[in-house]
Amino acid sequence: MPASTTIEPTRDVGKQRSRSSAARKEARTAWLMASPALLLLLLFMGIPILLTFALSFTNARLISPNPPEFIGLNNFIRAFSADPTFIRSLTNTAFFALVVVPCQSGLALALAILVNQKVKGVTAFRTMIFMPVVTSMVVVSILWSFFYEKDGLFNSILNTLTGGGWTAVAWLNNPGTAMPAIILLSIWQAVGLHMIIWLSGLQGIDPALYEAAALDGVNGWQRFRYVTWPGLHSTMVFILVTITIAALGLFVQVDVMTSGGPQDATSTLVYHAVRKGYREQDMGYGSAISLIFFIAVLAISLIQRRLTREDD
Amino acid sequence: MNTTRRTFLGLGATAAVAATLAACSSQQGGSGSGTSGGISLWTHNGGNEEELAVVEKAVAAFNEANPDTPVELKSFPQASYNDSIAAAAVAGDLPDILDLDGPIMPNWAYSGYLAPLQISSELEESIIDSAKGYWNDTLYSVGPYDTSLCFLGRKSAFEAAGVPIPTVDEPWTREEFDDALAKLSELPDYSYAIDFSVADSAEWWPYAYAPMLQSFGGDLIDRETFETAEGFLNGDAAVQWGEWFRSCFTKGYASETPATDGQDFLQGKVPLYYAGGWKVLQSQETFGEDEVLILPPVDFGQGAHVGGGSWQWGVSATSSNQEAANAFIEFLMQDEYLVEYSNAIGNFPSVASATPKTEYYAEGGALEPVYEIGTKYALLRPATPGYKVISSIFDKAARDIVSGADVKATLDQAVKDIDADIASNNGYQSK
């Protein structure tokens, strides 16, 4: 199967007599060079996605003596009509992405502009902001769950600031505060990475444009609006797409810090799929949730592409 | 020319794919079980040196006595052990002997991973109930040890608060326990009355809190038929349990975010700690043997209960040398090794005759009450292949209740989820 897909294009090339043999040779070499990556992509992405698609219409079990049976759309009906946790996971995921995408990209841009100044010690700042990115998310999550405890760091700080008037909150055990707590941590952890990407975009802008703008006598806002922002367009598209996909895939923080609780306040689509499909061994249902997730991410990415393209 | 080159390229690519697939399958098929007369053994205690050392010693002694069927040991870290077994089962490459956590046994037996054990009936009878794994009236696994849940208390705090100390024969009633919590929570030196270990991970929740639910008169599932949780997990008794458990947190007796691993107790922040026998020695080292009280579970009306069942040994269904595999398990279950297990990790031996020879459970030993509690009050988790699902659903429901969810609605949804799972598996009927 993979063999024929990788070979097919060369056949087409062969039919086009007008092309030079050098071009044909080049195309063939290109496919040959790409084939290991394509093969791995097929093995670890293509086949699993197809399997997910097939399994989501069955009642397949992770561990069971019974063969999977075709059950039609039952898994999807169950998700939307009999599983309140799924609905909650869906809205939680959407809420998380809606808050994190603008906040994180905006904050990262502000930080990037800040550390792009030519002042002393700016490298130290960049390092400090980037540090959480290279720390494992699991480690970060465990550390922050200590901060969020009832007698943890945040409550002590708030207590000191309010002169003892603050009533301690168990941040992760309160349905109202658990998700905001995870959002704060997630933004803090990943903002450094996106700052660096914005920074590379900023430094790719031709300084001559700023000089010309200075000659025209622009103020700070106009410089940002008419020089910096248009120069950052492709960076913006990249950051928007990566943050959105990362935000929709929220899992580690939830798994380590809250197990989806309290009362489903932090359950997400990926977490729910793992819990159902793997921990409760219901592969068919887990696949159905994953498929819904896949379609949602695909749709959002396509919409984003369409929207950002119109900017051109 | 062109054609031949294309064919060559196609052949090359096909060969590459074939080689990759062959590499994958040969990795799965490698180290086959029992091909050369030797038998393979997998254990979960890769990260637990003391326990592994006991198994290694038994393997060495067995191999010396049975040179024809040497046992080859392979240890895994506990976190990835069950995944390794599942992967090996799918690939048809299970070891001859494997160890397994008690409650998962029915799931594996149902899935055809395990062969019924064929150990001598004499040995079978001598093992305590909580260390034997039966499913469908067939013995599939036996364990060298078990432990028990208990409450650990600070004697000085009990005296200061004027709380009478319960005994194994006369456990607390619900009123006495509530009274004790109320009095202990008023002690000025402590921040809470009790650490319920709610910071602990998934399997702890059903292991630790389902016995309380059972003591109220509820249960995880109908243990007669294993077909429904309706009326058991959401009946009046279960709702009472949920409301009582929630009240321990709203009344300020316990923290919803205690430190992990019993640190609140060990650092003197709470005078009472709900844990297991494995925490006793550490506590005694910290506070002295006289200061640490080992207390039985609470009788909430329908008798006091603790969870039972720990790691056990089984023989895989695909083993080609089941006789030797069973012989090894019999060998390992000798008093000699049970005593070593106990001395190494502090659990009590699963055979009574080994108990007096151990360091901690001999008469006057530091852990004697743990043994009494474990043998007197242990109740196994429901022996059904669906337990893994029940465990996950109960874990979630109980966590929601602790964080303040409506008890009845939460338990109703849990019952719905459990029953849906049983139905979609055709009642987990055996083949």
GROMACS .gro file of C-alpha atoms in nm, chain A:
model
  312
    1MET     CA    1   0.000   0.000   0.000
    2PRO     CA    2   0.256   0.264   0.098
    3ALA     CA    3   0.479   0.152  -0.188
    4SER     CA    4   0.222   0.228  -0.454
    5THR     CA    5   0.130   0.567  -0.309
    6THR     CA    6   0.489   0.679  -0.311
    7ILE     CA    7   0.545   0.555  -0.665
    8GLU     CA    8   0.229   0.685  -0.829
    9PRO     CA    9   0.351   1.039  -0.900
   10THR     CA   10   0.656   0.915  -1.085
   11ARG     CA   11   0.424   0.735  -1.323
   12ASP     CA   12   0.239   1.056  -1.393
   13VAL     CA   13   0.566   1.229  -1.451
   14GLY     CA   14   0.657   0.964  -1.704
   15LYS     CA   15   0.349   1.045  -1.913
   16GLN     CA   16   0.436   1.409  -1.946
   17ARG     CA   17   0.677   1.394  -2.235
   18SER     CA   18   0.724   1.769  -2.238
   19ARG     CA   19   0.909   1.767  -1.912
   20SER     CA   20   1.280   1.724  -1.925
   21SER     CA   21   1.427   1.404  -1.793
   22ALA     CA   22   1.624   1.608  -1.538
   23ALA     CA   23   1.300   1.733  -1.384
   24ARG     CA   24   1.165   1.380  -1.376
   25LYS     CA   25   1.477   1.258  -1.208
   26GLU     CA   26   1.452   1.538  -0.956
   27ALA     CA   27   1.094   1.457  -0.874
   28ARG     CA   28   1.179   1.095  -0.830
   29THR     CA   29   1.467   1.177  -0.598
   30ALA     CA   30   1.239   1.407  -0.404
   31TRP     CA   31   0.986   1.130  -0.346
   32LEU     CA   32   1.264   0.890  -0.258
   33MET     CA   33   1.406   1.132  -0.004
   34ALA     CA   34   1.066   1.205   0.142
   35SER     CA   35   0.958   0.842   0.155
   36PRO     CA   36   1.096   0.756   0.503
   37ALA     CA   37   0.914   1.053   0.653
   38LEU     CA   38   0.598   0.976   0.454
   39LEU     CA   39   0.612   0.614   0.561
   40LEU     CA   40   0.641   0.710   0.928
   41LEU     CA   41   0.367   0.967   0.887
   42LEU     CA   42   0.144   0.702   0.739
   43LEU     CA   43   0.229   0.448   1.009
   44PHE     CA   44   0.189   0.679   1.307
   45MET     CA   45  -0.064   0.934   1.181
   46GLY     CA   46  -0.252   0.802   0.880
   47ILE     CA   47  -0.329   0.451   0.998
   48PRO     CA   48  -0.426   0.555   1.354
   49ILE     CA   49  -0.664   0.819   1.218
   50LEU     CA   50  -0.826   0.565   0.987
   51LEU     CA   51  -0.846   0.316   1.276
   52THR     CA   52  -1.007   0.580   1.497
   53PHE     CA   53  -1.260   0.645   1.226
   54ALA     CA   54  -1.341   0.275   1.193
   55LEU     CA   55  -1.342   0.200   1.566
   56SER     CA   56  -1.575   0.488   1.651
   57PHE     CA   57  -1.864   0.301   1.488
   58THR     CA   58  -1.801  -0.015   1.692
   59ASN     CA   59  -1.816  -0.121   2.055
   60ALA     CA   60  -1.449  -0.228   2.052
   61ARG     CA   61  -1.288  -0.290   2.393
   62LEU     CA   62  -0.926  -0.252   2.489
   63ILE     CA   63  -0.925  -0.585   2.670
   64SER     CA   64  -1.204  -0.824   2.586
   65PRO     CA   65  -1.257  -1.172   2.453
   66ASN     CA   66  -1.546  -1.048   2.239
   67PRO     CA   67  -1.480  -0.920   1.887
   68PRO     CA   68  -1.594  -0.562   1.813
   69GLU     CA   69  -1.944  -0.524   1.670
   70PHE     CA   70  -2.067  -0.251   1.439
   71ILE     CA   71  -2.307  -0.028   1.632
   72GLY     CA   72  -2.360   0.257   1.388
   73LEU     CA   73  -2.388   0.606   1.533
   74ASN     CA   74  -2.460   0.487   1.889
   75ASN     CA   75  -2.131   0.621   2.027
   76PHE     CA   76  -2.202   0.967   1.887
   77ILE     CA   77  -2.561   0.965   2.011
   78ARG     CA   78  -2.436   0.856   2.355
   79ALA     CA   79  -2.183   1.140   2.361
   80PHE     CA   80  -2.437   1.412   2.290
   81SER     CA   81  -2.738   1.273   2.475
   82ALA     CA   82  -2.632   1.051   2.765
   83ASP     CA   83  -2.292   1.180   2.873
   84PRO     CA   84  -2.305   1.515   3.054
   85THR     CA   85  -1.931   1.497   3.114
   86PHE     CA   86  -1.872   1.497   2.738
   87ILE     CA   87  -2.082   1.810   2.687
   88ARG     CA   88  -1.902   1.974   2.975
   89SER     CA   89  -1.565   1.873   2.827
   90LEU     CA   90  -1.664   2.025   2.496
   91THR     CA   91  -1.757   2.359   2.649
   92ASN     CA   92  -1.452   2.355   2.878
   93THR     CA   93  -1.222   2.299   2.582
   94ALA     CA   94  -1.386   2.580   2.387
   95PHE     CA   95  -1.371   2.813   2.688
   96PHE     CA   96  -1.005   2.732   2.749
   97ALA     CA   97  -0.913   2.802   2.386
   98LEU     CA   98  -1.120   3.121   2.372
   99VAL     CA   99  -0.940   3.263   2.675
  100VAL     CA  100  -0.592   3.127   2.613
  101VAL     CA  101  -0.550   3.209   2.244
  102PRO     CA  102  -0.596   3.588   2.264
  103CYS     CA  103  -0.443   3.627   2.612
  104GLN     CA  104  -0.137   3.419   2.545
  105SER     CA  105  -0.061   3.556   2.199
  106GLY     CA  106  -0.123   3.914   2.313
  107LEU     CA  107   0.091   3.878   2.622
  108ALA     CA  108   0.365   3.707   2.422
  109LEU     CA  109   0.365   3.994   2.172
  110ALA     CA  110   0.384   4.254   2.448
  111LEU     CA  111   0.673   4.067   2.609
  112ALA     CA  112   0.848   4.031   2.273
  113ILE     CA  113   0.826   4.405   2.207
  114LEU     CA  114   0.952   4.463   2.559
  115VAL     CA  115   1.256   4.238   2.531
  116ASN     CA  116   1.328   4.362   2.178
  117GLN     CA  117   1.450   4.692   2.323
  118LYS     CA  118   1.818   4.764   2.310
  119VAL     CA  119   1.884   4.786   2.683
  120LYS     CA  120   2.131   4.608   2.905
  121GLY     CA  121   2.035   4.279   3.065
  122VAL     CA  122   1.764   4.201   2.813
  123THR     CA  123   1.911   3.854   2.748
  124ALA     CA  124   1.858   3.769   3.113
  125PHE     CA  125   1.493   3.869   3.078
  126ARG     CA  126   1.448   3.658   2.768
  127THR     CA  127   1.601   3.360   2.948
  128MET     CA  128   1.377   3.405   3.249
  129ILE     CA  129   1.062   3.424   3.044
  130PHE     CA  130   1.168   3.129   2.829
  131MET     CA  131   1.267   2.907   3.121
  132PRO     CA  132   0.921   2.753   3.193
  133VAL     CA  133   0.902   2.637   2.831
  134VAL     CA  134   1.194   2.398   2.866
  135THR     CA  135   1.064   2.263   3.196
  136SER     CA  136   0.844   1.956   3.159
  137MET     CA  137   0.474   2.032   3.184
  138VAL     CA  138   0.432   1.752   3.435
  139VAL     CA  139   0.689   1.908   3.666
  140VAL     CA  140   0.535   2.252   3.623
  141SER     CA  141   0.189   2.113   3.699
  142ILE     CA  142   0.302   1.938   4.016
  143LEU     CA  143   0.478   2.252   4.136
  144TRP     CA  144   0.180   2.473   4.066
  145SER     CA  145  -0.059   2.237   4.241
  146PHE     CA  146   0.144   2.308   4.556
  147PHE     CA  147   0.108   2.682   4.492
  148TYR     CA  148  -0.268   2.639   4.454
  149GLU     CA  149  -0.317   2.451   4.780
  150LYS     CA  150  -0.522   2.604   5.057
  151ASP     CA  151  -0.209   2.693   5.251
  152GLY     CA  152  -0.003   2.733   4.936
  153LEU     CA  153   0.189   3.022   4.787
  154PHE     CA  154  -0.099   3.211   4.624
  155ASN     CA  155  -0.316   3.216   4.933
  156SER     CA  156  -0.019   3.332   5.145
  157ILE     CA  157   0.059   3.613   4.901
  158LEU     CA  158  -0.302   3.726   4.889
  159ASN     CA  159  -0.321   3.700   5.265
  160THR     CA  160  -0.014   3.921   5.306
  161LEU     CA  161  -0.135   4.173   5.049
  162THR     CA  162  -0.476   4.209   5.211
  163GLY     CA  163  -0.328   4.223   5.560
  164GLY     CA  164  -0.488   3.898   5.669
  165GLY     CA  165  -0.832   3.974   5.524
  166TRP     CA  166  -0.814   3.704   5.257
  167THR     CA  167  -1.009   3.381   5.302
  168ALA     CA  168  -0.798   3.095   5.169
  169VAL     CA  169  -0.935   2.918   4.863
  170ALA     CA  170  -0.846   2.564   4.757
  171TRP     CA  171  -0.807   2.683   4.399
  172LEU     CA  172  -0.807   2.345   4.228
  173ASN     CA  173  -1.088   2.200   4.442
  174ASN     CA  174  -1.337   2.473   4.373
  175PRO     CA  175  -1.543   2.434   4.054
  176GLY     CA  176  -1.536   2.809   4.002
  177THR     CA  177  -1.162   2.860   4.027
  178ALA     CA  178  -1.012   2.535   3.896
  179MET     CA  179  -1.028   2.622   3.526
  180PRO     CA  180  -0.901   2.980   3.566
  181ALA     CA  181  -0.616   2.836   3.775
  182ILE     CA  182  -0.521   2.598   3.495
  183ILE     CA  183  -0.553   2.877   3.237
  184LEU     CA  184  -0.314   3.098   3.433
  185LEU     CA  185  -0.059   2.820   3.462
  186SER     CA  186  -0.087   2.727   3.094
  187ILE     CA  187  -0.037   3.084   2.977
  188TRP     CA  188   0.261   3.129   3.207
  189GLN     CA  189   0.420   2.806   3.088
  190ALA     CA  190   0.390   2.859   2.712
  191VAL     CA  191   0.409   3.237   2.679
  192GLY     CA  192   0.790   3.226   2.654
  193LEU     CA  193   0.787   3.005   2.348
  194HIS     CA  194   0.554   3.236   2.162
  195MET     CA  195   0.746   3.539   2.279
  196ILE     CA  196   1.055   3.394   2.107
  197ILE     CA  197   0.859   3.337   1.786
  198TRP     CA  198   0.720   3.691   1.793
  199LEU     CA  199   1.073   3.812   1.864
  200SER     CA  200   1.210   3.638   1.559
  201GLY     CA  201   0.932   3.801   1.356
  202LEU     CA  202   1.014   4.142   1.502
  203GLN     CA  203   1.380   4.106   1.422
  204GLY     CA  204   1.298   4.004   1.067
  205ILE     CA  205   1.142   4.345   0.998
  206ASP     CA  206   1.371   4.564   0.788
  207PRO     CA  207   1.514   4.844   1.009
  208ALA     CA  208   1.505   5.072   0.704
  209LEU     CA  209   1.125   5.077   0.739
  210TYR     CA  210   1.156   5.213   1.092
  211GLU     CA  211   1.407   5.474   0.974
  212ALA     CA  212   1.170   5.582   0.697
  213ALA     CA  213   0.884   5.597   0.945
  214ALA     CA  214   1.095   5.805   1.181
  215LEU     CA  215   1.166   6.049   0.899
  216ASP     CA  216   0.790   6.076   0.842
  217GLY     CA  217   0.758   6.168   1.208
  218VAL     CA  218   0.528   5.887   1.329
  219ASN     CA  219   0.440   5.834   1.692
  220GLY     CA  220   0.479   5.505   1.878
  221TRP     CA  221   0.130   5.374   1.804
  222GLN     CA  222   0.151   5.459   1.434
  223ARG     CA  223   0.489   5.286   1.413
  224PHE     CA  224   0.336   4.970   1.557
  225ARG     CA  225   0.017   4.993   1.351
  226TYR     CA  226   0.172   5.063   1.011
  227VAL     CA  227   0.519   4.908   1.029
  228THR     CA  228   0.547   4.643   1.297
  229TRP     CA  229   0.204   4.476   1.274
  230PRO     CA  230   0.198   4.432   0.893
  231GLY     CA  231   0.553   4.297   0.913
  232LEU     CA  232   0.439   4.036   1.162
  233HIS     CA  233   0.153   3.896   0.955
  234SER     CA  234   0.299   3.555   0.874
  235THR     CA  235   0.429   3.520   1.231
  236MET     CA  236   0.081   3.602   1.357
  237VAL     CA  237  -0.079   3.333   1.144
  238PHE     CA  238   0.172   3.077   1.263
  239ILE     CA  239   0.128   3.168   1.629
  240LEU     CA  240  -0.250   3.174   1.609
  241VAL     CA  241  -0.266   2.828   1.453
  242THR     CA  242  -0.014   2.668   1.692
  243ILE     CA  243  -0.167   2.818   2.006
  244THR     CA  244  -0.517   2.718   1.901
  245ILE     CA  245  -0.420   2.358   1.833
  246ALA     CA  246  -0.217   2.337   2.155
  247ALA     CA  247  -0.502   2.491   2.355
  248LEU     CA  248  -0.760   2.252   2.215
  249GLY     CA  249  -0.537   1.958   2.306
  250LEU     CA  250  -0.522   2.049   2.677
  251PHE     CA  251  -0.448   1.732   2.869
  252VAL     CA  252  -0.136   1.712   3.089
  253GLN     CA  253  -0.227   1.987   3.332
  254VAL     CA  254  -0.573   1.836   3.383
  255ASP     CA  255  -0.439   1.485   3.423
  256VAL     CA  256  -0.179   1.584   3.680
  257MET     CA  257  -0.363   1.854   3.873
  258THR     CA  258  -0.735   1.783   3.883
  259SER     CA  259  -0.826   1.454   3.709
  260GLY     CA  260  -1.095   1.649   3.527
  261GLY     CA  261  -1.262   1.758   3.847
  262PRO     CA  262  -1.400   1.910   4.054
  263GLN     CA  263  -1.739   1.825   3.912
  264ASP     CA  264  -1.609   1.817   3.554
  265ALA     CA  265  -1.501   2.180   3.576
  266THR     CA  266  -1.168   2.105   3.408
  267SER     CA  267  -1.248   1.797   3.202
  268THR     CA  268  -1.144   1.843   2.839
  269LEU     CA  269  -1.213   1.649   2.520
  270VAL     CA  270  -0.872   1.483   2.514
  271TYR     CA  271  -0.887   1.400   2.885
  272HIS     CA  272  -1.236   1.255   2.850
  273ALA     CA  273  -1.129   1.048   2.548
  274VAL     CA  274  -0.835   0.907   2.741
  275ARG     CA  275  -1.047   0.833   3.045
  276LYS     CA  276  -1.319   0.657   2.850
  277GLY     CA  277  -1.107   0.487   2.587
  278TYR     CA  278  -0.811   0.386   2.791
  279ARG     CA  279  -0.884   0.383   3.165
  280GLU     CA  280  -1.233   0.246   3.117
  281GLN     CA  281  -1.120   0.037   2.818
  282ASP     CA  282  -1.406   0.155   2.597
  283MET     CA  283  -1.203   0.201   2.278
  284GLY     CA  284  -1.506   0.245   2.055
  285TYR     CA  285  -1.645   0.533   2.258
  286GLY     CA  286  -1.300   0.684   2.313
  287SER     CA  287  -1.245   0.676   1.936
  288ALA     CA  288  -1.578   0.848   1.878
  289ILE     CA  289  -1.476   1.130   2.114
  290SER     CA  290  -1.137   1.154   1.943
  291LEU     CA  291  -1.305   1.172   1.605
  292ILE     CA  292  -1.531   1.456   1.722
  293PHE     CA  293  -1.220   1.629   1.854
  294PHE     CA  294  -1.037   1.576   1.524
  295ILE     CA  295  -1.323   1.721   1.322
  296ALA     CA  296  -1.353   2.019   1.555
  297VAL     CA  297  -0.982   2.100   1.532
  298LEU     CA  298  -0.987   2.057   1.154
  299ALA     CA  299  -1.287   2.287   1.118
  300ILE     CA  300  -1.139   2.554   1.343
  301SER     CA  301  -0.805   2.543   1.163
  302LEU     CA  302  -0.974   2.578   0.824
  303ILE     CA  303  -1.182   2.873   0.947
  304GLN     CA  304  -0.869   3.036   1.086
  305ARG     CA  305  -0.686   2.992   0.758
  306ARG     CA  306  -0.974   3.145   0.568
  307LEU     CA  307  -0.993   3.440   0.807
  308THR     CA  308  -0.622   3.512   0.814
  309ARG     CA  309  -0.597   3.479   0.437
  310GLU     CA  310  -0.849   3.759   0.389
  311ASP     CA  311  -0.604   3.988   0.562
  312ASP     CA  312  -0.365   3.966   0.268
   0.00000   0.00000   0.00000
